Short mmCIF file of C-alpha atoms and ligand atoms in Angstrom, two decimals:
data_model
loop_
_atom_site.label_atom_id
_atom_site.label_comp_id
_atom_site.label_asym_id
_atom_site.label_seq_id
_atom_site.Cartn_x
_atom_site.Cartn_y
_atom_site.Cartn_z
CA UNK A 15 -7.63 -9.57 -11.75
CA UNK A 16 -5.66 -6.85 -13.46
CA UNK A 17 -4.10 -4.81 -10.11
CA UNK A 18 -2.54 -1.82 -11.31
CA UNK A 19 1.64 -0.33 -9.64
CA UNK A 20 1.55 2.77 -9.38
CA UNK A 21 5.15 3.90 -11.68
CA UNK A 22 5.94 7.02 -10.06
CA UNK A 23 8.75 5.73 -7.39
CA UNK A 24 9.69 2.74 -5.96
CA UNK A 25 9.99 -0.62 -5.85
CA UNK A 26 7.35 -0.99 -9.19
CA UNK A 27 9.71 -4.18 -10.80
CA UNK A 28 9.42 -6.12 -7.21
CA UNK A 29 5.93 -5.32 -6.88
CA UNK A 30 5.16 -6.81 -10.36
CA UNK A 31 6.68 -9.78 -10.44
CA UNK A 32 4.55 -10.63 -6.91
CA UNK A 33 1.22 -10.05 -8.43
CA UNK A 34 2.30 -12.37 -11.06
CA UNK A 35 3.96 -15.24 -8.62
CA UNK A 36 0.38 -15.33 -7.29
CA UNK A 37 -1.79 -15.21 -10.64
CA UNK A 38 -2.99 -11.54 -11.41
CA UNK A 39 -2.51 -9.24 -13.97
CA UNK A 40 0.47 -6.10 -12.98
CA UNK A 41 -0.24 -2.78 -14.62
CA UNK A 42 1.84 0.40 -14.50
CA UNK A 43 0.11 2.70 -13.89
CA UNK A 44 1.11 6.48 -14.38
CA UNK A 45 -1.81 8.29 -16.23
CA UNK A 46 -5.83 8.43 -14.92
CA UNK A 47 -6.37 6.88 -17.89
CA UNK A 48 -5.14 4.20 -16.72
CA UNK A 49 -6.98 3.51 -13.30
CA UNK A 50 -10.59 2.31 -16.21
CA UNK A 51 -10.36 -0.90 -16.53
CA UNK A 52 -8.23 -1.71 -13.40
CA UNK A 53 -9.45 -4.10 -9.91
CA UNK A 54 -7.63 -2.68 -7.66
CA UNK A 55 -4.05 -0.48 -7.18
CA UNK A 56 -0.67 -1.19 -5.12
CA UNK A 57 0.88 2.75 -3.88
CA UNK A 58 5.05 1.36 -3.52
CA UNK A 59 7.14 2.38 -1.24
CA UNK A 60 8.79 5.32 -2.16
CA UNK A 61 8.80 9.04 -0.09
CA UNK A 62 5.56 10.73 -0.01
CA UNK A 63 6.64 14.31 -0.73
CA UNK A 64 8.16 14.30 -3.92
CA UNK A 65 4.54 10.84 -4.86
CA UNK A 66 2.07 13.58 -3.41
CA UNK A 67 3.19 16.01 -6.38
CA UNK A 68 3.71 13.52 -9.39
CA UNK A 69 0.03 12.45 -8.31
CA UNK A 70 -0.93 14.91 -8.89
CA UNK A 71 0.88 17.29 -11.42
CA UNK A 72 -0.35 13.46 -13.45
CA UNK A 73 -3.57 14.76 -12.50
CA UNK A 74 -3.60 11.20 -10.61
CA UNK A 75 -5.22 12.32 -7.06
CA UNK A 76 -8.72 13.13 -8.34
CA UNK A 77 -10.09 10.34 -10.74
CA UNK A 78 -7.89 7.53 -7.94
CA UNK A 79 -10.09 8.95 -4.85
CA UNK A 80 -13.23 9.29 -7.04
CA UNK A 81 -12.96 5.22 -8.45
CA UNK A 82 -11.77 4.21 -4.84
CA UNK A 83 -15.29 6.18 -3.53
CA UNK A 84 -18.10 5.70 -6.14
CA UNK A 85 -16.98 1.25 -6.95
CA UNK A 86 -15.25 -1.35 -5.01
CA UNK A 87 -11.45 -0.95 -6.26
CA UNK A 88 -8.62 -2.27 -2.97
CA UNK A 89 -5.95 -0.47 -2.93
CA UNK A 90 -2.51 -2.01 -0.55
CA UNK A 91 -0.03 1.50 0.28
CA UNK A 92 3.13 0.19 1.56
CA UNK A 93 4.70 2.61 3.84
CA UNK A 94 5.20 5.91 1.88
CA UNK A 95 1.74 4.26 -0.02
CA UNK A 96 0.56 4.63 3.56
CA UNK A 97 1.45 7.40 4.30
CA UNK A 98 -0.76 8.89 0.91
CA UNK A 99 -3.85 6.89 2.18
CA UNK A 100 -4.23 8.06 4.99
CA UNK A 101 -6.73 10.28 6.21
CA UNK A 102 -4.21 13.22 8.70
CA UNK A 103 -0.46 13.11 8.71
CA UNK A 104 1.94 14.10 11.83
CA UNK A 105 3.68 17.58 10.71
CA UNK A 106 5.05 18.09 7.02
CA UNK A 107 1.61 16.56 5.38
CA UNK A 108 1.84 15.92 1.09
CA UNK A 109 -1.31 16.73 -0.47
CA UNK A 110 -3.05 12.25 -0.86
CA UNK A 111 -6.88 10.22 -1.06
CA UNK A 112 -6.46 10.18 2.58
CA UNK A 113 -9.31 7.25 2.28
CA UNK A 114 -7.73 5.47 5.04
CA UNK A 115 -8.76 6.44 8.62
CA UNK A 116 -5.86 6.15 9.91
CA UNK A 117 -3.06 8.59 11.22
CA UNK A 118 0.35 8.31 10.02
CA UNK A 119 3.43 9.39 11.32
CA UNK A 120 6.06 9.93 8.42
CA UNK A 121 9.99 8.59 9.26
CA UNK A 122 8.86 7.54 12.23
CA UNK A 123 11.62 5.01 13.84
CA UNK A 124 14.02 8.21 13.08
CA UNK A 125 17.37 8.16 11.27
CA UNK A 126 19.67 5.81 13.82
CA UNK A 127 16.97 2.87 13.26
CA UNK A 128 16.07 3.50 9.46
CA UNK A 129 15.91 0.96 8.20
CA UNK A 130 16.13 -3.51 9.48
CA UNK A 131 13.87 -6.95 8.73
CA UNK A 132 12.26 -8.90 10.59
CA UNK A 133 10.50 -12.11 11.37
CA UNK A 134 6.31 -10.67 11.93
CA UNK A 135 4.57 -12.89 13.03
CA UNK A 136 1.19 -11.45 10.40
CA UNK A 137 -1.48 -14.50 11.97
CA UNK A 138 -3.54 -13.49 9.08
CA UNK A 139 -1.35 -15.48 6.64
CA UNK A 140 -1.06 -18.84 8.49
CA UNK A 141 1.45 -19.84 11.51
CA UNK A 142 4.52 -18.84 9.38
CA UNK A 143 6.31 -15.72 10.28
CA UNK A 144 6.75 -12.58 7.50
CA UNK A 145 10.72 -11.22 6.42
CA UNK A 146 9.10 -7.82 6.73
CA UNK A 147 11.99 -5.01 5.93
CA UNK A 148 11.66 -1.45 7.40
CA UNK A 149 12.86 1.33 5.28
CA UNK A 150 12.47 4.93 7.15
CA UNK A 151 9.44 2.86 8.02
CA UNK A 152 5.62 5.63 8.99
CA UNK A 153 4.34 4.55 12.10
CA UNK A 154 0.32 4.51 12.86
CA UNK A 155 0.31 7.15 14.97
CA UNK A 156 -3.43 5.85 15.92
CA UNK A 157 -6.93 4.76 14.03
CA UNK A 158 -9.68 4.78 13.52
CA UNK A 159 -12.47 1.81 15.80
CA UNK A 160 -13.39 0.50 11.82
CA UNK A 161 -9.44 -0.14 11.12
CA UNK A 162 -8.29 -3.56 11.96
CA UNK A 163 -4.86 -3.83 13.06
CA UNK A 164 -3.19 -7.55 11.31
CA UNK A 165 0.43 -7.33 12.64
CA UNK A 166 2.48 -5.39 15.48
CA UNK A 167 5.91 -4.84 16.56
CA UNK A 168 6.69 -3.06 19.70
CA UNK A 169 3.32 -1.56 20.19
CA UNK A 170 2.88 0.34 16.72
CA UNK A 171 -0.08 -1.65 14.80
CA UNK A 172 2.63 -2.14 11.20
CA UNK A 173 0.04 -3.96 8.76
CA UNK A 174 -3.51 -2.61 9.50
CA UNK A 175 -7.32 -2.35 6.77
CA UNK A 176 -10.33 -1.18 6.48
CA UNK A 177 -12.14 -3.15 4.32
CA UNK A 178 -11.52 -2.87 0.56
CA UNK A 179 -7.94 -0.35 2.61
CA UNK A 180 -4.26 -1.85 3.14
CA UNK A 181 -1.97 -1.21 4.34
CA UNK A 182 1.46 -2.16 5.85
CA UNK A 183 4.77 0.02 7.45
CA UNK A 184 7.69 -2.16 5.88
CA UNK A 185 8.31 -3.56 1.72
CA UNK A 186 6.48 -6.96 1.39
CA UNK A 187 8.31 -7.05 -2.52
CA UNK A 188 11.50 -6.79 -1.34
CA UNK A 189 11.73 -11.01 0.42
CA UNK A 190 10.66 -13.33 -1.94
CA UNK A 191 8.08 -14.01 0.05
CA UNK A 192 3.79 -13.49 -1.63
CA UNK A 193 1.24 -13.71 0.73
CA UNK A 194 0.50 -10.41 1.48
CA UNK A 195 0.09 -9.85 -2.46
CA UNK A 196 -2.04 -13.28 -2.67
CA UNK A 197 -3.69 -11.49 0.23
CA UNK A 198 -4.27 -8.13 -1.11
CA UNK A 199 -5.74 -10.32 -4.42
CA UNK A 200 -8.26 -12.14 -3.30
CA UNK A 201 -9.73 -9.08 -1.58
CA UNK A 202 -9.40 -7.64 -5.42
CA UNK A 203 -10.71 -11.36 -6.87
CA UNK A 204 -13.43 -10.33 -3.50
CA UNK A 205 -14.60 -6.91 -4.27
CA UNK A 206 -14.34 -7.69 -8.12
CA UNK A 207 -17.30 -10.71 -7.26
CA UNK A 208 -18.89 -8.75 -5.24
CA UNK A 209 -19.61 -6.07 -8.22
CA UNK A 210 -20.46 -8.28 -10.73
CA UNK A 211 -23.65 -9.63 -8.50
N1 LIG B 329 9.03 8.05 5.48
C1 LIG B 329 8.77 8.22 3.77
C2 LIG B 329 8.02 9.45 3.11
O1 LIG B 329 8.36 9.58 4.09
C3 LIG B 329 8.80 6.41 3.68
C4 LIG B 329 9.97 5.68 3.51
C5 LIG B 329 9.18 4.52 2.68
O2 LIG B 329 8.41 4.28 1.69
N2 LIG B 329 10.65 3.87 2.22
O3 LIG B 329 7.67 9.38 2.82
#
């Protein structure tokens, strides 16, 4: 399974390392041509405005959107990646993929509590909580009926999925725990199987 990591900003190396640990082949993606033989894609965290501008400059937004809408193509957006996947963004909203029925509120945790780490229960991963690192994290302000909440923190949904799309407000690549990458790669495997049958 070839899983791309958008290599514009953020912890590209850490995502690649986690993907390799769970048995996928990680591929750095910058150009539209690099999308053709991928089975899925991770959008790392960073700064969504910068990522958006560069994705436009590299001509990635439209090809990626088409790829995801025409064939099975799971995408996992972490933090800024969540903002890029959201159909709506509160306030200043960057150009983005807009594929998942969520409203993202950028920097919703504010400056004071800009970054923190906590033990987050994520039932789909099993009984052990996940060491979740939040860095200037966005919040999911609203989500559509087709979106499933996978984890909540202080009443806010911080991890969710809708069909082939997965998002988390936190950075799973910053802890040694690879369960979320394994969960995503399993989604990619199922999508590939569905396409093949
Ligand atoms: N809040 C940031 C943004 O608007 C995202 C922060 C992150 O990805 N760590 O892009």
